[in-house]
Amino acid sequence: MSPPGRPAIDGLLPRFVGGTLEIPVWHARGGTSTGIVLLAAQLPRSVGLREEVIRNVMGVPLEGEVPGNRQITGLGRGITTSNKVFILAASARAGFDLESTLAQLAARKAAIDWSVNCGNMSASLPLVAFESGLAAPAPGPNRLRILNTNTGIAVDATIGMPPPGAPLAPDTEMPGVLGRWPGVALSLVDPVGSKTGRLFPTGARRDTFGGIEVSCLDFAMPMAIARAADLGVAADEAPEALERDAGLRARMQPLWVAAGLAMGLERDGRRMTAEELAASETVPKICLIAAPDEAESAAGAHIRARYFTPQTCHRTMAVTGGSCLAAAALIPGTVAHDTAAELEPLGPETADREVGIGNPAGVLGAVIRGARDGDAVRIDSAAYMRSAQILIRGHTPIYHASPALLAHYRDRLADAAA
């Protein structure tokens, strides 16, 4: 059941062991996120059966909600940044090498969000593609163009591959990750308007909700940006402390709900309700910002941020969220631009501009390529460097497979053996 004409590494194919279904998985890290990568060719076409596989693999409830679930029966790690499953396939579309589809999970919920991408975890996809035979590596720089089916945004991933038999070079160090690991240069291609079709979905560079000024952007993903001080914090707190702050949550939730309604965010082809936005695990993101202090400025930061997904606070800074904040900081009239220190806005000539973002792990940079002519803004891409690694590869048993899932794999294995 490997992709046609492509070998599976070390026989990593679906199988039955003692009557128990086992699914091949890659447990991988990209940037500061971890998750599972599955091959599309080894999964059922049915969304329902795919979701059943994912829930079992990650240890979330098979149905409904279970408050306090710790995912000890699966491979998920509880926090949003380690509760991701990518489904990876070779692309038949002109100009693309791979297609990725992200399933974002929450520990307590059976519901899976298929509406977002993960830039950090995307850094791991070239490693899996080369190992699984979805792409053929060559010594030297290899560029793979990956289409994310959740958002329609393309990412160019470039990684230096060694000669056959040689190891990948551990040449990249980044905040929030111990040590040096193989580096992957990622560039978001044409990321404006991923969900709404517009850079500023409300039509304004800043809005006011409940007396708080907010800039709403859709750049790689929809996000609301507000000054931390306006919500009673400094954006220098530990993520865990912010998550425990019930007062902060009470102030933030109406803000992201109002922003989501004003941006016209949709799910399944219809406008999301206030109740759906309040419970959403993925959209809109919300970012609380402040000017960097002296030490952060010396380390290259132009702005300080605490980034929420929106229910939890990111332990560092997401790739998509960082790119969105960096773009906002370069555009006059936004809350981010007014807050950033020593950062000139985009000019009339197309150029690459790096923005340093202070976060709980240090300073992460995003390079925005674009130009501005008066009120007209054009942004072509956002680039960033991440490190990546394969944590483990192998099979995970599906102990509670439904009769339909078992029948699917028994039929496919029988057809493959015929």
Short mmCIF file of C-alpha atoms in Angstrom, two decimals:
data_model
loop_
_atom_site.label_atom_id
_atom_site.label_comp_id
_atom_site.label_asym_id
_atom_site.label_seq_id
_atom_site.Cartn_x
_atom_site.Cartn_y
_atom_site.Cartn_z
CA MET A 1 0.00 0.00 0.00
CA SER A 2 2.92 2.34 -0.57
CA PRO A 3 2.42 4.96 -3.29
CA PRO A 4 2.53 3.43 -6.79
CA GLY A 5 6.10 2.94 -7.91
CA ARG A 6 7.51 4.17 -4.59
CA PRO A 7 9.20 1.93 -2.00
CA ALA A 8 8.22 2.08 1.66
CA ILE A 9 11.18 2.35 4.03
CA ASP A 10 11.94 -0.88 5.90
CA GLY A 11 8.61 -2.39 4.95
CA LEU A 12 6.54 0.32 6.64
CA LEU A 13 3.15 -0.82 5.38
CA PRO A 14 -0.19 -1.36 7.15
CA ARG A 15 -0.34 -4.84 8.65
CA PHE A 16 -2.11 -7.12 11.09
CA VAL A 17 -0.17 -8.57 14.03
CA GLY A 18 -2.04 -11.19 16.03
CA GLY A 19 -5.28 -9.86 14.58
CA THR A 20 -4.55 -6.25 15.61
CA LEU A 21 -4.36 -3.61 12.89
CA GLU A 22 -1.09 -1.64 12.87
CA ILE A 23 -0.55 1.64 10.99
CA PRO A 24 2.84 3.03 9.87
CA VAL A 25 3.68 6.37 11.49
CA TRP A 26 6.49 8.89 11.52
CA HIS A 27 6.74 10.79 14.81
CA ALA A 28 8.52 13.98 13.83
CA ARG A 29 9.54 17.43 14.99
CA GLY A 30 9.51 20.55 12.88
CA GLY A 31 10.65 23.75 14.59
CA THR A 32 9.03 23.84 18.02
CA SER A 33 6.11 21.56 17.13
CA THR A 34 5.86 17.79 17.17
CA GLY A 35 3.32 15.45 15.68
CA ILE A 36 2.63 12.44 13.51
CA VAL A 37 2.99 12.11 9.75
CA LEU A 38 0.87 9.52 7.92
CA LEU A 39 0.98 8.67 4.22
CA ALA A 40 -2.25 9.36 2.34
CA ALA A 41 -1.80 6.23 0.20
CA GLN A 42 -1.88 4.09 3.35
CA LEU A 43 -5.12 5.58 4.70
CA PRO A 44 -8.77 5.04 3.76
CA ARG A 45 -10.30 7.61 1.43
CA SER A 46 -13.27 7.97 3.79
CA VAL A 47 -12.85 11.01 6.04
CA GLY A 48 -14.70 9.20 8.82
CA LEU A 49 -12.31 6.23 8.76
CA ARG A 50 -9.29 8.54 8.51
CA GLU A 51 -10.47 10.41 11.57
CA GLU A 52 -10.92 7.11 13.40
CA VAL A 53 -7.28 6.22 12.67
CA ILE A 54 -6.08 9.65 13.81
CA ARG A 55 -8.06 9.59 17.08
CA ASN A 56 -6.68 6.18 17.95
CA VAL A 57 -3.12 7.11 17.09
CA MET A 58 -3.21 10.33 19.12
CA GLY A 59 -5.18 9.12 22.15
CA VAL A 60 -8.04 11.62 21.99
CA PRO A 61 -11.66 10.59 22.71
CA LEU A 62 -13.20 8.45 20.01
CA GLU A 63 -16.39 10.49 20.43
CA GLY A 64 -17.60 13.53 22.36
CA GLU A 65 -15.45 15.25 24.96
CA VAL A 66 -13.49 13.98 27.96
CA PRO A 67 -12.27 16.91 30.12
CA GLY A 68 -8.84 16.29 31.60
CA ASN A 69 -7.85 13.60 29.06
CA ARG A 70 -4.05 13.27 29.14
CA GLN A 71 -3.66 11.23 25.93
CA ILE A 72 -1.73 8.49 27.71
CA THR A 73 -3.29 5.95 25.29
CA GLY A 74 -1.79 7.63 22.23
CA LEU A 75 1.07 9.65 20.81
CA GLY A 76 -0.33 13.15 21.38
CA ARG A 77 1.32 15.31 24.02
CA GLY A 78 -1.60 17.37 25.23
CA ILE A 79 -0.59 20.87 24.18
CA THR A 80 -1.74 22.26 20.85
CA THR A 81 1.77 22.41 19.39
CA SER A 82 2.20 18.64 19.88
CA ASN A 83 -1.29 17.56 18.85
CA LYS A 84 -0.89 17.55 15.07
CA VAL A 85 -1.19 14.92 12.37
CA PHE A 86 -0.03 15.60 8.82
CA ILE A 87 -1.26 13.44 5.95
CA LEU A 88 1.34 13.52 3.18
CA ALA A 89 1.08 12.59 -0.49
CA ALA A 90 2.90 13.10 -3.76
CA SER A 91 1.17 15.78 -5.83
CA ALA A 92 -0.17 15.27 -9.33
CA ARG A 93 -0.69 19.04 -9.75
CA ALA A 94 1.64 20.93 -12.06
CA GLY A 95 4.34 22.80 -10.17
CA PHE A 96 3.91 20.92 -6.89
CA ASP A 97 5.90 18.05 -5.44
CA LEU A 98 3.88 17.20 -2.35
CA GLU A 99 0.48 17.82 -0.79
CA SER A 100 -0.02 18.08 2.96
CA THR A 101 -3.23 18.02 4.96
CA LEU A 102 -3.18 18.88 8.66
CA ALA A 103 -5.47 17.44 11.32
CA GLN A 104 -5.32 19.65 14.42
CA LEU A 105 -6.46 17.91 17.58
CA ALA A 106 -7.32 18.92 21.13
CA ALA A 107 -6.71 16.51 24.02
CA ARG A 108 -10.26 16.57 25.36
CA LYS A 109 -12.16 16.48 22.04
CA ALA A 110 -12.98 13.91 19.40
CA ALA A 111 -13.63 16.77 16.95
CA ILE A 112 -10.77 17.38 14.51
CA ASP A 113 -10.07 20.76 12.94
CA TRP A 114 -9.16 20.52 9.25
CA SER A 115 -9.05 24.27 8.60
CA VAL A 116 -5.46 25.26 9.41
CA ASN A 117 -1.82 24.56 8.55
CA CYS A 118 1.27 24.30 10.77
CA GLY A 119 4.39 26.03 9.49
CA ASN A 120 6.67 24.58 12.15
CA MET A 121 5.71 20.96 11.54
CA SER A 122 5.93 21.54 7.79
CA ALA A 123 9.71 21.56 8.21
CA SER A 124 9.60 17.82 8.94
CA LEU A 125 7.75 16.89 5.76
CA PRO A 126 10.78 16.76 3.40
CA LEU A 127 12.46 14.26 5.73
CA VAL A 128 9.42 11.97 5.65
CA ALA A 129 8.99 12.44 1.90
CA PHE A 130 12.55 11.35 1.19
CA GLU A 131 12.38 8.40 3.62
CA SER A 132 9.04 7.15 2.31
CA GLY A 133 9.89 7.49 -1.38
CA LEU A 134 7.41 10.28 -2.07
CA ALA A 135 10.34 12.35 -3.34
CA ALA A 136 13.81 11.42 -4.56
CA PRO A 137 16.69 13.31 -2.90
CA ALA A 138 19.83 14.46 -4.67
CA PRO A 139 23.09 15.60 -3.05
CA GLY A 140 23.06 19.33 -2.36
CA PRO A 141 20.12 21.74 -1.95
CA ASN A 142 16.73 20.13 -2.61
CA ARG A 143 13.61 22.26 -2.98
CA LEU A 144 10.16 20.76 -2.61
CA ARG A 145 7.03 22.79 -3.26
CA ILE A 146 4.32 21.64 -0.85
CA LEU A 147 0.65 22.54 -1.29
CA ASN A 148 -1.26 22.64 1.97
CA THR A 149 -4.79 21.51 1.16
CA ASN A 150 -6.26 23.02 4.35
CA THR A 151 -5.41 26.59 3.36
CA GLY A 152 -4.45 26.43 -0.31
CA ILE A 153 -1.10 28.05 0.55
CA ALA A 154 2.11 26.70 -0.96
CA VAL A 155 5.39 26.37 0.91
CA ASP A 156 8.81 25.99 -0.66
CA ALA A 157 10.95 23.77 1.57
CA THR A 158 14.69 23.68 0.89
CA ILE A 159 17.03 21.27 2.64
CA GLY A 160 20.63 20.32 1.98
CA MET A 161 20.92 16.57 1.37
CA PRO A 162 24.19 14.65 1.79
CA PRO A 163 25.68 12.12 -0.63
CA PRO A 164 24.20 8.60 -0.40
CA GLY A 165 25.17 6.91 2.84
CA ALA A 166 26.18 10.13 4.61
CA PRO A 167 24.18 11.67 7.48
CA LEU A 168 22.28 14.93 7.33
CA ALA A 169 24.32 17.86 8.63
CA PRO A 170 23.18 19.18 12.05
CA ASP A 171 23.74 22.78 10.99
CA THR A 172 20.82 24.73 12.46
CA GLU A 173 20.14 26.03 15.95
CA MET A 174 16.95 27.82 16.93
CA PRO A 175 15.34 29.16 20.11
CA GLY A 176 13.19 26.65 21.95
CA VAL A 177 15.05 23.60 20.56
CA LEU A 178 18.01 21.98 22.32
CA GLY A 179 21.11 21.56 20.17
CA ARG A 180 21.74 21.72 16.45
CA TRP A 181 19.72 19.76 13.90
CA PRO A 182 19.27 19.60 10.12
CA GLY A 183 17.90 22.90 8.85
CA VAL A 184 14.98 23.44 6.49
CA ALA A 185 14.42 26.83 4.85
CA LEU A 186 10.70 27.44 4.39
CA SER A 187 9.04 30.13 2.32
CA LEU A 188 5.29 30.79 2.33
CA VAL A 189 4.29 31.53 -1.27
CA ASP A 190 1.58 34.16 -1.81
CA PRO A 191 0.25 33.85 1.76
CA VAL A 192 -2.15 36.83 1.73
CA GLY A 193 -5.83 36.06 2.36
CA SER A 194 -5.57 32.37 3.24
CA LYS A 195 -9.13 32.23 4.61
CA THR A 196 -10.80 35.48 3.64
CA GLY A 197 -9.06 36.51 0.42
CA ARG A 198 -7.88 39.81 1.91
CA LEU A 199 -4.89 40.98 3.90
CA PHE A 200 -7.17 43.12 6.07
CA PRO A 201 -10.47 41.19 6.22
CA THR A 202 -12.36 43.94 8.07
CA GLY A 203 -11.26 46.54 5.52
CA ALA A 204 -9.34 48.52 8.16
CA ARG A 205 -5.81 48.41 9.51
CA ARG A 206 -7.18 48.68 13.02
CA ASP A 207 -10.54 48.16 14.64
CA THR A 208 -11.87 48.71 18.17
CA PHE A 209 -13.70 45.93 19.99
CA GLY A 210 -14.85 46.50 23.54
CA GLY A 211 -12.65 49.58 23.77
CA ILE A 212 -9.49 47.70 22.73
CA GLU A 213 -7.64 48.50 19.50
CA VAL A 214 -6.95 45.46 17.35
CA SER A 215 -5.41 44.85 13.94
CA CYS A 216 -7.01 41.94 12.09
CA LEU A 217 -4.91 40.35 9.34
CA ASP A 218 -5.23 37.25 7.19
CA PHE A 219 -1.64 36.45 6.29
CA ALA A 220 -1.00 32.69 6.27
CA MET A 221 -3.86 32.51 8.77
CA PRO A 222 -6.36 34.93 10.39
CA MET A 223 -5.04 36.68 13.48
CA ALA A 224 -6.04 39.50 15.81
CA ILE A 225 -3.18 41.59 17.21
CA ALA A 226 -3.61 43.70 20.36
CA ARG A 227 -1.34 45.53 22.78
CA ALA A 228 -0.68 43.36 25.82
CA ALA A 229 -0.99 46.37 28.13
CA ASP A 230 -4.56 46.94 26.96
CA LEU A 231 -5.43 43.51 28.37
CA GLY A 232 -3.53 44.02 31.62
CA VAL A 233 -0.36 42.04 30.91
CA ALA A 234 3.17 42.82 29.71
CA ALA A 235 3.79 40.02 27.15
CA ASP A 236 6.86 39.00 29.14
CA GLU A 237 5.04 36.42 31.25
CA ALA A 238 5.61 32.67 30.96
CA PRO A 239 2.99 30.96 28.77
CA GLU A 240 1.87 28.79 31.67
CA ALA A 241 1.22 31.85 33.82
CA LEU A 242 -0.88 33.45 31.08
CA GLU A 243 -2.91 30.27 30.67
CA ARG A 244 -3.65 30.22 34.42
CA ASP A 245 -4.81 33.85 34.36
CA ALA A 246 -8.60 33.49 34.35
CA GLY A 247 -9.06 37.25 34.17
CA LEU A 248 -6.93 37.48 31.05
CA ARG A 249 -8.90 34.72 29.37
CA ALA A 250 -12.15 36.47 30.27
CA ARG A 251 -10.86 39.61 28.55
CA MET A 252 -9.35 37.86 25.54
CA GLN A 253 -12.17 35.56 24.53
CA PRO A 254 -14.69 38.32 23.67
CA LEU A 255 -11.90 40.00 21.72
CA TRP A 256 -11.10 37.04 19.48
CA VAL A 257 -14.81 36.31 19.06
CA ALA A 258 -15.53 39.89 17.95
CA ALA A 259 -12.51 39.82 15.63
CA GLY A 260 -13.58 36.51 14.10
CA LEU A 261 -17.08 37.81 13.46
CA ALA A 262 -15.74 41.04 11.94
CA MET A 263 -13.38 39.06 9.68
CA GLY A 264 -16.26 36.87 8.52
CA LEU A 265 -14.47 33.62 9.32
CA GLU A 266 -16.12 30.53 7.93
CA ARG A 267 -16.18 26.82 8.63
CA ASP A 268 -17.67 24.23 6.29
CA GLY A 269 -18.78 26.98 3.92
CA ARG A 270 -20.75 29.06 6.40
CA ARG A 271 -20.04 31.92 8.77
CA MET A 272 -18.89 30.82 12.21
CA THR A 273 -21.14 31.80 15.09
CA ALA A 274 -19.97 33.57 18.23
CA GLU A 275 -20.35 30.30 20.14
CA GLU A 276 -18.23 28.42 17.61
CA LEU A 277 -15.54 31.09 17.70
CA ALA A 278 -15.49 31.06 21.50
CA ALA A 279 -14.85 27.29 21.47
CA SER A 280 -12.51 27.26 18.46
CA GLU A 281 -9.08 25.69 18.92
CA THR A 282 -7.61 27.25 15.77
CA VAL A 283 -9.14 30.49 14.45
CA PRO A 284 -8.64 33.27 14.85
CA LYS A 285 -5.25 33.30 16.50
CA ILE A 286 -4.64 36.17 18.92
CA CYS A 287 -1.31 37.84 19.55
CA LEU A 288 -0.52 40.15 22.48
CA ILE A 289 2.40 42.46 21.78
CA ALA A 290 4.69 44.99 23.43
CA ALA A 291 7.83 46.92 22.57
CA PRO A 292 11.01 44.91 23.22
CA ASP A 293 13.14 45.68 26.24
CA GLU A 294 16.83 46.57 25.98
CA ALA A 295 18.04 42.96 26.16
CA GLU A 296 15.56 41.81 23.52
CA SER A 297 16.53 44.68 21.21
CA ALA A 298 20.20 43.75 21.61
CA ALA A 299 19.30 40.19 20.58
CA GLY A 300 17.62 41.44 17.41
CA ALA A 301 13.98 41.74 18.45
CA HIS A 302 11.81 44.50 17.00
CA ILE A 303 8.68 43.45 18.88
CA ARG A 304 7.73 41.17 21.79
CA ALA A 305 4.83 38.74 21.51
CA ARG A 306 2.77 36.14 23.31
CA TYR A 307 0.81 34.10 20.79
CA PHE A 308 -2.46 32.24 21.52
CA THR A 309 -3.95 29.52 19.34
CA PRO A 310 -6.43 30.90 20.72
CA GLN A 311 -7.25 28.61 23.65
CA THR A 312 -3.63 28.06 24.72
CA CYS A 313 -0.45 30.12 24.69
CA HIS A 314 2.30 28.98 22.33
CA ARG A 315 5.55 28.10 24.10
CA THR A 316 7.55 29.98 21.45
CA MET A 317 6.12 31.49 18.26
CA ALA A 318 4.33 29.71 15.44
CA VAL A 319 5.68 30.09 11.92
CA THR A 320 2.40 31.28 10.45
CA GLY A 321 1.65 33.56 13.41
CA GLY A 322 5.17 34.96 13.37
CA SER A 323 4.95 35.65 9.64
CA CYS A 324 1.60 37.39 10.11
CA LEU A 325 2.93 39.54 12.95
CA ALA A 326 6.06 40.39 10.97
CA ALA A 327 3.98 41.52 8.00
CA ALA A 328 1.75 43.64 10.24
CA ALA A 329 4.77 45.27 11.87
CA LEU A 330 5.96 46.48 8.45
CA ILE A 331 2.65 48.16 7.52
CA PRO A 332 1.90 51.67 8.84
CA GLY A 333 -1.44 52.05 10.59
CA THR A 334 -1.43 48.70 12.35
CA VAL A 335 -1.16 48.22 16.09
CA ALA A 336 1.95 46.12 15.46
CA HIS A 337 3.72 48.82 13.45
CA ASP A 338 3.03 51.43 16.12
CA THR A 339 4.41 49.08 18.79
CA ALA A 340 7.53 47.81 17.01
CA ALA A 341 10.88 49.45 17.77
CA GLU A 342 13.45 50.55 15.19
CA LEU A 343 11.63 48.99 12.26
CA GLU A 344 11.09 50.91 9.04
CA PRO A 345 7.92 50.11 7.07
CA LEU A 346 7.86 48.52 3.65
CA GLY A 347 8.97 50.93 0.95
CA PRO A 348 8.11 51.44 -2.73
CA GLU A 349 10.80 49.01 -3.95
CA THR A 350 10.31 45.28 -3.53
CA ALA A 351 12.77 44.07 -0.90
CA ASP A 352 13.37 41.46 1.78
CA ARG A 353 12.83 42.77 5.31
CA GLU A 354 13.67 40.75 8.44
CA VAL A 355 11.59 41.21 11.58
CA GLY A 356 12.81 39.84 14.92
CA ILE A 357 10.07 38.63 17.27
CA GLY A 358 10.81 38.24 20.96
CA ASN A 359 9.04 35.22 22.44
CA PRO A 360 9.33 32.95 25.50
CA ALA A 361 12.24 31.00 23.95
CA GLY A 362 14.25 33.90 22.53
CA VAL A 363 14.09 35.76 19.23
CA LEU A 364 12.76 34.25 16.03
CA GLY A 365 13.08 36.00 12.70
CA ALA A 366 10.82 36.12 9.65
CA VAL A 367 11.84 37.61 6.31
CA ILE A 368 9.00 39.39 4.52
CA ARG A 369 9.35 40.17 0.81
CA GLY A 370 7.09 42.95 -0.39
CA ALA A 371 6.53 46.62 -1.17
CA ARG A 372 4.18 49.48 -0.31
CA ASP A 373 2.95 52.33 -2.47
CA GLY A 374 0.82 54.62 -0.33
CA ASP A 375 -2.08 52.54 0.98
CA ALA A 376 -1.40 49.72 -1.49
CA VAL A 377 0.58 46.85 0.03
CA ARG A 378 1.94 43.84 -1.83
CA ILE A 379 3.58 40.95 0.02
CA ASP A 380 4.98 38.12 -2.08
CA SER A 381 6.37 35.72 0.49
CA ALA A 382 7.46 35.10 4.06
CA ALA A 383 10.59 33.04 4.73
CA TYR A 384 12.03 31.47 7.85
CA MET A 385 14.51 28.78 8.92
CA ARG A 386 13.54 25.83 11.10
CA SER A 387 15.28 22.65 12.19
CA ALA A 388 13.67 19.24 11.89
CA GLN A 389 14.15 15.63 12.90
CA ILE A 390 12.48 12.24 12.80
CA LEU A 391 11.84 11.19 16.40
CA ILE A 392 10.77 7.62 15.63
CA ARG A 393 9.33 5.62 12.76
CA GLY A 394 7.42 2.39 12.94
CA HIS A 395 3.96 0.91 13.50
CA THR A 396 1.33 1.82 16.08
CA PRO A 397 -1.47 -0.65 16.91
CA ILE A 398 -5.12 0.39 16.57
CA TYR A 399 -6.61 -1.62 19.43
CA HIS A 400 -10.12 -0.25 19.10
CA ALA A 401 -10.55 -0.36 15.33
CA SER A 402 -14.18 -0.45 14.21
CA PRO A 403 -15.46 -3.32 12.05
CA ALA A 404 -15.54 -0.93 9.06
CA LEU A 405 -11.89 0.05 9.54
CA LEU A 406 -10.79 -3.57 9.96
CA ALA A 407 -12.72 -4.58 6.85
CA HIS A 408 -11.12 -1.79 4.84
CA TYR A 409 -7.58 -2.90 5.64
CA ARG A 410 -8.30 -6.61 5.32
CA ASP A 411 -9.74 -6.01 1.86
CA ARG A 412 -6.77 -3.88 0.79
CA LEU A 413 -4.21 -6.34 2.08
CA ALA A 414 -6.02 -9.17 0.30
CA ASP A 415 -6.03 -7.17 -2.96
CA ALA A 416 -2.30 -6.41 -2.57
CA ALA A 417 -1.53 -10.09 -2.04
CA ALA A 418 -3.60 -11.24 -5.03
#
